[in-house]
mmCIF file with all atom_site columns, C-alpha atoms in Angstrom:
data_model
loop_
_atom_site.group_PDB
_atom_site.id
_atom_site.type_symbol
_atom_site.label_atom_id
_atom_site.label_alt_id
_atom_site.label_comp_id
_atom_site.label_asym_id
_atom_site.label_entity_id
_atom_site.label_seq_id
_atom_site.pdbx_PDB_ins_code
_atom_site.Cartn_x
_atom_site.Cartn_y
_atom_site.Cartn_z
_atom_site.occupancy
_atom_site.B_iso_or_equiv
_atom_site.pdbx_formal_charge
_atom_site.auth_seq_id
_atom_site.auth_comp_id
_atom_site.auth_asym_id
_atom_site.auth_atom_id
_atom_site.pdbx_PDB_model_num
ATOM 1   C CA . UNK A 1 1   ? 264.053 99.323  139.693 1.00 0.00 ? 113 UNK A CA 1
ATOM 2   C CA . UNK A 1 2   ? 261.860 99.346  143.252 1.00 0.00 ? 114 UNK A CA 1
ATOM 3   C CA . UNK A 1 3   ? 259.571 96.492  142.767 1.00 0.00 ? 115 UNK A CA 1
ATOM 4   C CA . UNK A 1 4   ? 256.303 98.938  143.051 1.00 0.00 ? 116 UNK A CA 1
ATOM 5   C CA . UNK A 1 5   ? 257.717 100.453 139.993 1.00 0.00 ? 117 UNK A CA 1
ATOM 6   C CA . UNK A 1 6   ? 257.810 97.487  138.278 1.00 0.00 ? 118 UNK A CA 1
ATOM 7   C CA . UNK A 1 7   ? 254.306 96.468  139.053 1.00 0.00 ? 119 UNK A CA 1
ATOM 8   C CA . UNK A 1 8   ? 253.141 99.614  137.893 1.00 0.00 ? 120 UNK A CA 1
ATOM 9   C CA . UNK A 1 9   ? 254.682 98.684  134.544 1.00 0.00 ? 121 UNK A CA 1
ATOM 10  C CA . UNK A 1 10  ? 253.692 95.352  134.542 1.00 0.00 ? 122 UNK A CA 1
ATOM 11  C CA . UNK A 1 11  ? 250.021 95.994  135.292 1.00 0.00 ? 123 UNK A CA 1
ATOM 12  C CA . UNK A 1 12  ? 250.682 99.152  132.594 1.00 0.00 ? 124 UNK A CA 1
ATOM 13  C CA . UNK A 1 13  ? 251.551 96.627  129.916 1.00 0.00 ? 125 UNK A CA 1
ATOM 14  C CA . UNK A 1 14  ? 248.745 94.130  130.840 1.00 0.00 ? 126 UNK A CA 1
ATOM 15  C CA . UNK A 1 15  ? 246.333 96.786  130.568 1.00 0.00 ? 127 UNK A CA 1
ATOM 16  C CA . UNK A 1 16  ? 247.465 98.080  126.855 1.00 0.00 ? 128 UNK A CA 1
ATOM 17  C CA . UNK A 1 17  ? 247.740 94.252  126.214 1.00 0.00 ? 129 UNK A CA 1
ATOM 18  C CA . UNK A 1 18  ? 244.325 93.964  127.046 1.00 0.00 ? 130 UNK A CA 1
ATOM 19  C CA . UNK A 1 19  ? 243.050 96.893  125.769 1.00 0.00 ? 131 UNK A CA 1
ATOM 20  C CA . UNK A 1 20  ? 244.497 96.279  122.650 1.00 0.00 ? 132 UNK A CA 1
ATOM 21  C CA . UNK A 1 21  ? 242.739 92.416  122.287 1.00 0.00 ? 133 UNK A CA 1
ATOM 22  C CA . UNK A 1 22  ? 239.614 94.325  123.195 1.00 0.00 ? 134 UNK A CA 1
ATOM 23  C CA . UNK A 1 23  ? 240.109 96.700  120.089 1.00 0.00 ? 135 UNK A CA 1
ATOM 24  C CA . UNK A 1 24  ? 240.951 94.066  117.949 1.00 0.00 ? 136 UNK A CA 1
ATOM 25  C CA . UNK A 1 25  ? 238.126 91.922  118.723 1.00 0.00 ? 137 UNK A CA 1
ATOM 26  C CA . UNK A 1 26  ? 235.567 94.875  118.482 1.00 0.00 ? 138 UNK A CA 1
ATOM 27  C CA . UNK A 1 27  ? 236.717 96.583  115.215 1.00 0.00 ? 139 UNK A CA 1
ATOM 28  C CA . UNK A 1 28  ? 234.512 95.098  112.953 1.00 0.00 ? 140 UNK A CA 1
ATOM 29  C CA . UNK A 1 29  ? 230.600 95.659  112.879 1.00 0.00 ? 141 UNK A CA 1
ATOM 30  C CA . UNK A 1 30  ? 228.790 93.556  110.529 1.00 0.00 ? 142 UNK A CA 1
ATOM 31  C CA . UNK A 1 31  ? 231.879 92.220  109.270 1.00 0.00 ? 143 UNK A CA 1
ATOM 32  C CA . UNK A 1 32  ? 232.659 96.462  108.581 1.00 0.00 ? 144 UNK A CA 1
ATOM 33  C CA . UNK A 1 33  ? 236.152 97.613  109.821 1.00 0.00 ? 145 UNK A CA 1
ATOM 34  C CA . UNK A 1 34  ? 235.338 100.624 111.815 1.00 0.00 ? 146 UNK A CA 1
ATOM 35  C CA . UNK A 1 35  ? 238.819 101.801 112.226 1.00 0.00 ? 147 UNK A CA 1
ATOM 36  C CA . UNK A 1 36  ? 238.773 102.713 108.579 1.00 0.00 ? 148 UNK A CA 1
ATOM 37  C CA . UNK A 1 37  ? 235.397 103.737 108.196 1.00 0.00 ? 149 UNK A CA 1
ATOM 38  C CA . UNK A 1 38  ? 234.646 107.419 107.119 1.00 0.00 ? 150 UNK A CA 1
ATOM 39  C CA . UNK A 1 39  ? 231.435 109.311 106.815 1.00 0.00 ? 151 UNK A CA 1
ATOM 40  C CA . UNK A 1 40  ? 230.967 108.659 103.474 1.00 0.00 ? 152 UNK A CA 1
ATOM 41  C CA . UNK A 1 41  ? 231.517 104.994 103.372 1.00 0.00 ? 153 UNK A CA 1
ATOM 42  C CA . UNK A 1 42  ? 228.927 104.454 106.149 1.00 0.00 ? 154 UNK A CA 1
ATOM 43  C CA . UNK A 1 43  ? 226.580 106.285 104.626 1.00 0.00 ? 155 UNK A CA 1
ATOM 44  C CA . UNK A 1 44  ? 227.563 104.267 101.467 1.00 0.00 ? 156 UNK A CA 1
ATOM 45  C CA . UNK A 1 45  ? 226.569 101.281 104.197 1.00 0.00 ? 157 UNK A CA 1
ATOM 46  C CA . UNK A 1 46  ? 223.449 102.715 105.148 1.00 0.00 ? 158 UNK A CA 1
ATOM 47  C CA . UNK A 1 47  ? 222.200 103.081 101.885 1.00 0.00 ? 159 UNK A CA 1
ATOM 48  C CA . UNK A 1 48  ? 223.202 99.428  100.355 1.00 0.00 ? 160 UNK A CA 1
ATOM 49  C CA . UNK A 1 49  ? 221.577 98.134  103.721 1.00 0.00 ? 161 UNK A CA 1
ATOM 50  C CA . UNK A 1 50  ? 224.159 96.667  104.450 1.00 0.00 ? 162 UNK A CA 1
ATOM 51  C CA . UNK A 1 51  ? 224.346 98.495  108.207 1.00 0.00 ? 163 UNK A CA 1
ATOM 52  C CA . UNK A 1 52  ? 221.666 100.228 109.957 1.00 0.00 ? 164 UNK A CA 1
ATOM 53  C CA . UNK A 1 53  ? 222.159 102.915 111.904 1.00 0.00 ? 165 UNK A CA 1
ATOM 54  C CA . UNK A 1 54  ? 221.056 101.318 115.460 1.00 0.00 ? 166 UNK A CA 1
ATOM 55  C CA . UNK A 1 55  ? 223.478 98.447  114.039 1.00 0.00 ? 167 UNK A CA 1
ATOM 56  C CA . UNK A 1 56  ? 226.838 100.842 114.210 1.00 0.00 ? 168 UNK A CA 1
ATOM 57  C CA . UNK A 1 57  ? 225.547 102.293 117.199 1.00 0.00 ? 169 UNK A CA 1
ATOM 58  C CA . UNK A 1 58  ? 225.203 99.326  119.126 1.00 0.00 ? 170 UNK A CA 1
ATOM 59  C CA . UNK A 1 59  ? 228.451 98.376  118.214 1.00 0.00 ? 171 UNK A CA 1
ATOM 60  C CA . UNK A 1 60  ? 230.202 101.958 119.175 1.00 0.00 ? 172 UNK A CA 1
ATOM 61  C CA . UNK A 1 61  ? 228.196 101.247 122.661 1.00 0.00 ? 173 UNK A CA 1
ATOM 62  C CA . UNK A 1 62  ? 229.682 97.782  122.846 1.00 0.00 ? 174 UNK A CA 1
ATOM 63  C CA . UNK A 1 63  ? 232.932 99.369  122.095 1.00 0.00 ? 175 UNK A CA 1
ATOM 64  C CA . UNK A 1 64  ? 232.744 102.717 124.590 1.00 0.00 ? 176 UNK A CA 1
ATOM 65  C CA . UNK A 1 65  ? 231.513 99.811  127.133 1.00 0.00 ? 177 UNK A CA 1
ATOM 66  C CA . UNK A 1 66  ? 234.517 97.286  127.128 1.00 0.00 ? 178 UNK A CA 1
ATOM 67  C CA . UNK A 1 67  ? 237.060 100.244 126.127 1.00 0.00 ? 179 UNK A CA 1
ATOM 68  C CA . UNK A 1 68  ? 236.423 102.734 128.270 1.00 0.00 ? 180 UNK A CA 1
ATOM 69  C CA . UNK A 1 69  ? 237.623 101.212 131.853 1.00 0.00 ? 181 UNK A CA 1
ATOM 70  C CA . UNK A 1 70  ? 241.015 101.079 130.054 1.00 0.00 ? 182 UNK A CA 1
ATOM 71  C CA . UNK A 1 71  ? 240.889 104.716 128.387 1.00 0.00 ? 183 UNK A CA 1
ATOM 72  C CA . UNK A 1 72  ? 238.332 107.293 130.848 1.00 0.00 ? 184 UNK A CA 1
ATOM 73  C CA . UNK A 1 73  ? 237.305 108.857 127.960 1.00 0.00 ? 185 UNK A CA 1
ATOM 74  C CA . UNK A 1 74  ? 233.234 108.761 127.987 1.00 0.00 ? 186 UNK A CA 1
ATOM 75  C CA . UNK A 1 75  ? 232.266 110.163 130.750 1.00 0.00 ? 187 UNK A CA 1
ATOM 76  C CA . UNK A 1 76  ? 228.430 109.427 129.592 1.00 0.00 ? 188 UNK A CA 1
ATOM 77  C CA . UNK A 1 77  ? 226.818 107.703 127.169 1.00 0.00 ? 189 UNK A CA 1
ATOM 78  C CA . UNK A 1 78  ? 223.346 109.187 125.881 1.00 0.00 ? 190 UNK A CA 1
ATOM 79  C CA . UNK A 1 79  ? 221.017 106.491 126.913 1.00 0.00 ? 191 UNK A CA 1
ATOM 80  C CA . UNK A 1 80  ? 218.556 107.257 124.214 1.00 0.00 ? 192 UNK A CA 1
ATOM 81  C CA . UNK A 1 81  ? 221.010 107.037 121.585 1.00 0.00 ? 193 UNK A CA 1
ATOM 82  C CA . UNK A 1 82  ? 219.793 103.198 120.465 1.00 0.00 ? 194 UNK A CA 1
ATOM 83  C CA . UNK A 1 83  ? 216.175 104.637 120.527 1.00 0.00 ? 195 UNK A CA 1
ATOM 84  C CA . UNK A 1 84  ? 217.197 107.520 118.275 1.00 0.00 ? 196 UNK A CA 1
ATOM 85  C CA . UNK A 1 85  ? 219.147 105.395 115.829 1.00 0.00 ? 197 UNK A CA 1
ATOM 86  C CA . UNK A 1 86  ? 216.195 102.920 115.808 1.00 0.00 ? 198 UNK A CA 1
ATOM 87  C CA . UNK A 1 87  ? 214.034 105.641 114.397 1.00 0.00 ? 199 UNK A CA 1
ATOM 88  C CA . UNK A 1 88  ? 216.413 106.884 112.288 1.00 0.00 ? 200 UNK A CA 1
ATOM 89  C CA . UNK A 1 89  ? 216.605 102.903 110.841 1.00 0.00 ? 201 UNK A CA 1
ATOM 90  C CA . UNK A 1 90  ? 212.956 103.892 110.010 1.00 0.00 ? 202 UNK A CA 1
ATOM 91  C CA . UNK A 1 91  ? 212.890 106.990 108.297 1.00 0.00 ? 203 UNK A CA 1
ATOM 92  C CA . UNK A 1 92  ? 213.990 106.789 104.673 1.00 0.00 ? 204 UNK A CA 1
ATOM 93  C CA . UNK A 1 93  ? 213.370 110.374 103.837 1.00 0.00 ? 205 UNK A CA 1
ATOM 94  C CA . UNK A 1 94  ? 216.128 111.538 106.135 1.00 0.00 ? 206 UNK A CA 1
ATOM 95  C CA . UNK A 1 95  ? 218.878 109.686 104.446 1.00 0.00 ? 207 UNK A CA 1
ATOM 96  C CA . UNK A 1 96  ? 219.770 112.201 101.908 1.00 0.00 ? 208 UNK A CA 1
ATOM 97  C CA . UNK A 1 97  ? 221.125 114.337 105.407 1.00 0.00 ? 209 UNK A CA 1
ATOM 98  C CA . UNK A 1 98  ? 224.650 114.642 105.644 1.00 0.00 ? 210 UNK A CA 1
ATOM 99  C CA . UNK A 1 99  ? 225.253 112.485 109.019 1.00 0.00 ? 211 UNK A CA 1
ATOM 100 C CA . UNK A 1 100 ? 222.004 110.538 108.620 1.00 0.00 ? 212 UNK A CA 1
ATOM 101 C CA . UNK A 1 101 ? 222.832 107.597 111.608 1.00 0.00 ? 213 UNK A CA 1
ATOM 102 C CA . UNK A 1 102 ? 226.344 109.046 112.245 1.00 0.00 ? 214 UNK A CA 1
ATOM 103 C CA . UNK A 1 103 ? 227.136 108.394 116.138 1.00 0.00 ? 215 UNK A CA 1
ATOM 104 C CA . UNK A 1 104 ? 228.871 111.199 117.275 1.00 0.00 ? 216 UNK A CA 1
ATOM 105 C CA . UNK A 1 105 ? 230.507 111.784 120.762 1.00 0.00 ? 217 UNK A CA 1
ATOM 106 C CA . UNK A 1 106 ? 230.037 115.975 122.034 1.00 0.00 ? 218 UNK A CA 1
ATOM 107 C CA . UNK A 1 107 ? 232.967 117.136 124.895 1.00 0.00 ? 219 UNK A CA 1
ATOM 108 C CA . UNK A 1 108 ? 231.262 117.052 128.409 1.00 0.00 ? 220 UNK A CA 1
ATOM 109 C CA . UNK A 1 109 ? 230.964 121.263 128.499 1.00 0.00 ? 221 UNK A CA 1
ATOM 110 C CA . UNK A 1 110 ? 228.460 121.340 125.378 1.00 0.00 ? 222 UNK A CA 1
ATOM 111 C CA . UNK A 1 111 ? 225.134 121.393 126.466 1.00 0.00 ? 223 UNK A CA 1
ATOM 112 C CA . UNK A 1 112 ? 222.522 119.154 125.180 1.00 0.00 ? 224 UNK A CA 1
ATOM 113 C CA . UNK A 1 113 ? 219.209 118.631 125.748 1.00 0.00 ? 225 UNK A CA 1
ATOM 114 C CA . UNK A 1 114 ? 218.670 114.968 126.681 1.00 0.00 ? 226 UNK A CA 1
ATOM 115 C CA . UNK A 1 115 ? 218.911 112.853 129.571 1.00 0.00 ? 227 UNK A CA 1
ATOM 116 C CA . UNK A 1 116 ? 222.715 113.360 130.049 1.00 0.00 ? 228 UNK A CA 1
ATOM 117 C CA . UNK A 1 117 ? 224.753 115.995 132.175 1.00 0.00 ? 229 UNK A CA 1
ATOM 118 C CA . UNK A 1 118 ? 226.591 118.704 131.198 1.00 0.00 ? 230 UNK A CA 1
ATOM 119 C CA . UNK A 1 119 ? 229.191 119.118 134.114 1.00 0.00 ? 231 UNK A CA 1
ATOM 120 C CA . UNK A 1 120 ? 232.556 120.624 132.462 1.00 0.00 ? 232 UNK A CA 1
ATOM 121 C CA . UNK A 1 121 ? 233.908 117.524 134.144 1.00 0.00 ? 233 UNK A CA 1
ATOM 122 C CA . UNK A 1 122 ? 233.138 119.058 137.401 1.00 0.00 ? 234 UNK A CA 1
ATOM 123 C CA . UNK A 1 123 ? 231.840 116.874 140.408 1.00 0.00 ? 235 UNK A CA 1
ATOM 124 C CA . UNK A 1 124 ? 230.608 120.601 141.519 1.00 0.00 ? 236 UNK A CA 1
ATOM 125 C CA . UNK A 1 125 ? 227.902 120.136 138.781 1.00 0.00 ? 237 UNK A CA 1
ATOM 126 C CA . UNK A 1 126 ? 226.818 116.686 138.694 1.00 0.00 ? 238 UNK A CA 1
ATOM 127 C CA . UNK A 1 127 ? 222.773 117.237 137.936 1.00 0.00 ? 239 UNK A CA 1
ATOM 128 C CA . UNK A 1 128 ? 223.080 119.817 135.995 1.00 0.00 ? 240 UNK A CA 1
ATOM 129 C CA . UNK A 1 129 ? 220.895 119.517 132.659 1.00 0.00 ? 241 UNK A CA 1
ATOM 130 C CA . UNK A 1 130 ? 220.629 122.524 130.330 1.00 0.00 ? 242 UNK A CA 1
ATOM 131 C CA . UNK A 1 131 ? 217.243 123.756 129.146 1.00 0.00 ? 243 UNK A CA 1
ATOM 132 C CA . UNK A 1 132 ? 217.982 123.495 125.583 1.00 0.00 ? 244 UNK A CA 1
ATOM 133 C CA . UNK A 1 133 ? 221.016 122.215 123.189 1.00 0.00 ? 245 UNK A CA 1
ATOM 134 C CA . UNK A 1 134 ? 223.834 124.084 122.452 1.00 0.00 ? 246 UNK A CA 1
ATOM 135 C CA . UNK A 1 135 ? 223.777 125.445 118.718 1.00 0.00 ? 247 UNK A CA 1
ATOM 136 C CA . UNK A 1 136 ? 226.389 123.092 117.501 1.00 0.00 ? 248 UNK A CA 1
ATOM 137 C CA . UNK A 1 137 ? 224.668 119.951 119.186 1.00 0.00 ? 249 UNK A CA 1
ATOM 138 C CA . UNK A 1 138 ? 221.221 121.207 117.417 1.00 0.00 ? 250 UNK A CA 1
ATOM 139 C CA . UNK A 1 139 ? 222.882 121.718 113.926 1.00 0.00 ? 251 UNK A CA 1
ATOM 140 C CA . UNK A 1 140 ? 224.555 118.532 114.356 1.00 0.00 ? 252 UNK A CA 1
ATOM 141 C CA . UNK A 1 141 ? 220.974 116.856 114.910 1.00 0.00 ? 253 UNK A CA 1
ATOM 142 C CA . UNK A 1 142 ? 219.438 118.620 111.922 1.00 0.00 ? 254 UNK A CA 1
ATOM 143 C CA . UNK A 1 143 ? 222.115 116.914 110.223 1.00 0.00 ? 255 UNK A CA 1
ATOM 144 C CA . UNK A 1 144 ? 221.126 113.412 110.793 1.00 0.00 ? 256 UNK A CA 1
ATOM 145 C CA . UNK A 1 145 ? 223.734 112.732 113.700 1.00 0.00 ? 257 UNK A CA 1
ATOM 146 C CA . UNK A 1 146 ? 223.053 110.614 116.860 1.00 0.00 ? 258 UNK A CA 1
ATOM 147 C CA . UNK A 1 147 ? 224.720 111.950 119.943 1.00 0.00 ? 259 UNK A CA 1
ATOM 148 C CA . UNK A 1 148 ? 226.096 108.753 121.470 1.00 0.00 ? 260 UNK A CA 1
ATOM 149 C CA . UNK A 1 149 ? 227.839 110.162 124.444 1.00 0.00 ? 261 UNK A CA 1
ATOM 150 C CA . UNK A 1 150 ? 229.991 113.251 126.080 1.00 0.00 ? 262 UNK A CA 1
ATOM 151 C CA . UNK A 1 151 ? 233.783 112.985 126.357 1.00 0.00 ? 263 UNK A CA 1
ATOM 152 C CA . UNK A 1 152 ? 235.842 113.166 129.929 1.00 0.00 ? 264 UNK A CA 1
ATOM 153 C CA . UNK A 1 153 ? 237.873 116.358 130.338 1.00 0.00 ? 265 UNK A CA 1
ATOM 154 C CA . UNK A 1 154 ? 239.894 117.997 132.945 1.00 0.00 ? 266 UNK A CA 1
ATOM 155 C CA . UNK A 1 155 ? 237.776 119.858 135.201 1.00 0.00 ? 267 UNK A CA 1
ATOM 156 C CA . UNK A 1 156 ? 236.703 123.226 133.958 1.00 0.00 ? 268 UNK A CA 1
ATOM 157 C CA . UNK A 1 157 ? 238.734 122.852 130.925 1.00 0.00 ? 269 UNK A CA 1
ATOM 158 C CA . UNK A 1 158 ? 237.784 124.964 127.798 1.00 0.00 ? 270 UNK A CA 1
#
């Protein structure tokens, strides 16, 4: 084996080392294994109080943040996602929606009306900000959910 070769595996194996440390010191959120959390047992959560929405949101920021240098998989986060789930902490009446305080992640070519891009993971479109939500990302509101970021894709990819 050349010896670049084996660096490359080396640093490889450091990385998932260190990645994997990372996951295992981030999976819980207020003592709440996220790796096995569904819908329905967060919501279960929210309603016992025993997490808040901006609580798991913080904590799927904290994640995205010390994760994603390993993985490239956010290409954005939404930076008014903790504002969002702050209100939604707020607002009892909405908890009987289906993804009340559910962070949700959208793929970089849906559109949504915030302060993120929408680029198709294409340098070509950096800037570019639709001029209203795509349909899904507006039902998936009305539902409750908190778009928390957009997901890296090849460029152009469908």
């Amino acid at each position: 084996m050349k010896t670049f070769q084996l660096f490359v595996l080396l640093g490889s194996c450091l990385g998932q080392t260190k990645l994997n440390q990372i996951d295992t010191q981030l999976a819980k959120c207020q003592g709440i294994n996220l790796l096995e959390l569904t819908i329905e047992d967060t919501l279960a959560h929210f309603r016992s109080g025993n997490l808040l929405p901006s609580q798991l949101t913080a904590c799927y920021l904290t994640r995205i943040q010390k994760m994603n240098p390993f993985l490239n998989a956010i290409i954005e986060t939404n930076p008014d996602a903790m504002a969002i789930a702050l209100t939604l902490d707020k607002t009892l009446a909405k908890r009987d929606l289906p993804l009340y305080g559910i962070p949700i992640l959208v793929k970089d070519n849906i559109g949504t009306l915030d302060q993120m891009e929408t680029t198709a993971g294409c340098v070509a479109l950096l800037g570019a900000r639709p001029k209203k939500d795509a349909d899904v990302v507006k039902r998936l509101r009305r539902l409750g959910a908190v778009v928390l970021g957009k997901t890296n894709m090849s460029e152009l990819s469908g």
